[in-house]
Amino acid sequence: FNKGLITMSVIPTGPINASFLSSKGFFKSRNFKNNKVFVHRTDEMSAQFPMNNAPKMNLEFPIGHYVEKVIVPNHLVLEGGVRTPERLLQTLDNFAMVPGRIIVFRTDIPKGGSVTKVTLPRGPTGLKFCSDVDDMSGLPIVSTVLEGSSAWHLNVPINHIVEKLIIPNKIMIERTNCVSIEKLLESYAGFKDRVLV
């Protein structure tokens, strides 16, 4: 079977000069429920219609390809397709000065839902959690991201379910409740590279 062509671009530091669109409304299928982002135009085309006052990048993205993954080294990974162009550009802009940012593209539509992996620095996270009363699993959902906090700077999305917490060389806990996640994040606040999935 054909998984589609996958390409990768390592992005230089600075703003991005490309246009991305959402697939919302393009596909009328019960098998395709989630928006996915794809490349609309790149640097050459954007030169005629500049965006965000971004300088010319000498970098071309594959037009018509979908964004499969975004990697910001030592900060976050967005997998399974990014749902909105705004989220993609906001994430890239937030980390514009981080070297080695990577976008992975694919020709076919990424399957499944989005997964965000966030690497938290030492200290308080600025995150609050709740659980869905209609969901018997009781998994924590990010309900609040305090403005100016480390989670806010990492662009942690609200209303995403936390399925896993990893404290390197200490503990990994999956599918737990809000109270446990909050206590663990507080107890291990002095540790860097804590990962939320």
XYZ file of C-alpha atoms in Angstrom:
197
model
C 0.000 0.000 0.000
C 1.051 3.610 -0.503
C 1.804 5.690 2.584
C 2.527 8.777 0.509
C 5.708 10.730 0.050
C 7.197 12.198 3.228
C 9.590 15.170 3.130
C 11.247 17.184 5.863
C 12.420 20.800 6.065
C 14.829 22.153 8.662
C 13.802 25.774 9.163
C 16.343 28.518 9.793
C 15.805 30.866 12.707
C 13.451 33.760 12.073
C 9.873 34.146 10.834
C 8.319 31.910 8.176
C 7.269 33.323 4.808
C 4.788 30.755 3.543
C 1.031 30.390 3.454
C -0.813 27.437 4.960
C -4.493 26.525 4.656
C -6.826 24.220 6.547
C -8.535 21.308 4.843
C -11.775 22.145 6.697
C -14.685 21.974 4.291
C -12.664 20.451 1.425
C -13.527 16.849 2.250
C -17.048 15.591 2.874
C -16.422 12.179 4.359
C -17.265 10.498 7.610
C -13.741 9.044 7.592
C -12.209 12.531 7.535
C -13.405 14.431 10.575
C -10.418 16.546 11.618
C -8.910 19.599 9.955
C -5.379 19.217 8.655
C -3.012 21.943 7.474
C -1.357 21.975 4.073
C 1.026 24.266 2.189
C -0.821 26.816 0.051
C 2.096 28.819 -1.315
C 5.762 29.266 -0.515
C 8.446 31.915 -0.530
C 8.420 32.546 -4.289
C 4.656 33.048 -4.390
C 4.593 34.896 -1.057
C 7.074 37.465 -2.390
C 4.160 38.919 -4.364
C 1.947 38.878 -1.259
C 4.283 39.291 1.774
C 3.064 37.948 5.114
C 4.062 39.108 8.612
C 6.805 41.289 7.081
C 8.893 38.125 6.983
C 12.134 38.291 5.007
C 12.820 36.068 2.009
C 13.910 32.651 3.316
C 15.395 30.886 0.263
C 13.443 27.845 1.422
C 10.611 26.147 -0.404
C 7.952 23.966 1.158
C 6.157 21.340 -0.957
C 2.933 22.968 -2.187
C -0.160 20.856 -1.545
C 1.565 18.652 1.062
C 0.124 18.245 4.544
C 1.946 19.105 7.753
C 2.503 15.764 9.523
C 4.742 16.893 12.380
C 6.421 19.983 13.814
C 9.528 19.542 15.976
C 11.012 22.318 18.076
C 14.120 20.726 19.646
C 14.019 20.514 23.457
C 10.630 22.265 23.568
C 7.755 20.484 21.829
C 6.599 18.076 19.151
C 3.231 18.315 17.391
C 2.347 14.993 15.739
C -0.500 13.579 13.708
C -1.155 16.696 11.697
C -1.640 20.255 12.840
C -5.276 21.355 12.708
C -5.127 25.087 12.026
C -2.730 27.349 10.125
C -2.961 29.833 13.007
C -1.679 27.240 15.517
C 1.137 26.244 13.165
C 2.294 29.823 12.558
C 1.872 30.788 16.214
C 4.005 27.814 17.275
C 6.696 28.577 14.696
C 6.675 32.288 15.610
C 6.894 31.535 19.354
C 10.075 29.555 18.691
C 11.444 31.668 15.825
C 14.888 31.920 17.421
C 15.253 28.187 18.186
C 17.651 26.598 15.686
C 16.814 23.274 14.076
C 13.015 23.568 13.916
C 11.664 20.854 11.626
C 8.438 20.473 9.671
C 7.630 17.030 8.290
C 5.290 17.031 5.286
C 3.406 14.232 3.555
C 1.448 14.019 0.319
C -1.540 12.209 1.792
C -3.733 13.329 4.664
C -2.310 12.486 8.117
C -4.543 9.963 9.860
C -5.757 10.113 13.440
C -5.820 12.908 15.942
C -3.165 15.375 16.968
C -0.683 14.616 19.741
C 1.344 17.327 21.453
C 4.510 16.494 23.405
C 5.748 19.361 25.563
C 9.109 19.474 27.363
C 8.697 21.579 30.494
C 11.539 23.551 32.103
C 12.216 23.638 35.851
C 9.723 25.479 38.024
C 5.958 25.898 38.105
C 4.190 25.066 34.849
C 1.246 27.463 34.986
C -1.110 24.606 34.087
C -4.446 23.721 35.660
C -6.383 20.563 34.864
C -9.960 19.362 35.023
C -11.728 16.182 33.951
C -14.760 15.682 31.749
C -17.698 14.650 33.934
C -19.148 12.644 31.046
C -15.920 10.704 30.526
C -15.555 7.741 32.865
C -11.762 7.602 32.359
C -11.248 10.794 34.391
C -8.188 11.724 32.343
C -6.879 15.234 32.995
C -7.710 17.933 30.471
C -5.678 21.151 30.289
C -8.218 23.710 31.482
C -6.008 26.754 32.148
C -2.642 28.006 30.953
C -1.559 31.017 32.998
C -0.377 33.922 30.871
C 3.385 34.401 31.067
C 3.992 30.904 32.490
C 6.400 28.372 30.986
C 3.421 26.445 29.558
C 2.124 29.658 27.960
C 5.525 30.296 26.326
C 5.481 26.699 25.050
C 2.049 27.279 23.485
C 0.418 24.406 25.410
C -3.097 23.986 23.997
C -6.185 24.202 26.204
C -8.736 21.355 26.163
C -6.167 18.684 25.267
C -6.159 15.444 27.251
C -2.980 14.560 29.127
C -2.306 10.872 28.618
C 1.234 10.639 29.941
C 3.723 12.424 32.206
C 7.411 11.541 32.014
C 9.975 12.695 34.573
C 13.274 11.428 33.087
C 15.067 8.801 35.212
C 12.328 9.046 37.859
C 8.801 8.153 36.805
C 6.445 7.701 33.886
C 2.747 7.667 34.584
C -0.034 7.061 32.070
C -3.777 7.549 32.120
C -4.014 9.026 35.599
C -6.252 11.674 37.153
C -5.946 15.455 37.580
C -4.870 15.372 41.209
C -2.015 12.940 40.496
C -0.735 14.971 37.518
C -0.810 18.244 39.479
C 0.923 16.678 42.522
C 3.639 15.081 40.384
C 4.317 18.290 38.459
C 4.597 20.166 41.760
C 6.717 17.479 43.465
C 9.159 17.368 40.549
C 9.149 21.100 39.794
C 12.939 21.200 40.297
C 13.498 18.729 37.462
C 14.007 19.893 33.888
C 12.833 18.064 30.773
C 9.548 16.865 32.245
C 7.388 15.729 29.325
C 3.607 15.965 28.988
C 1.906 13.997 26.199
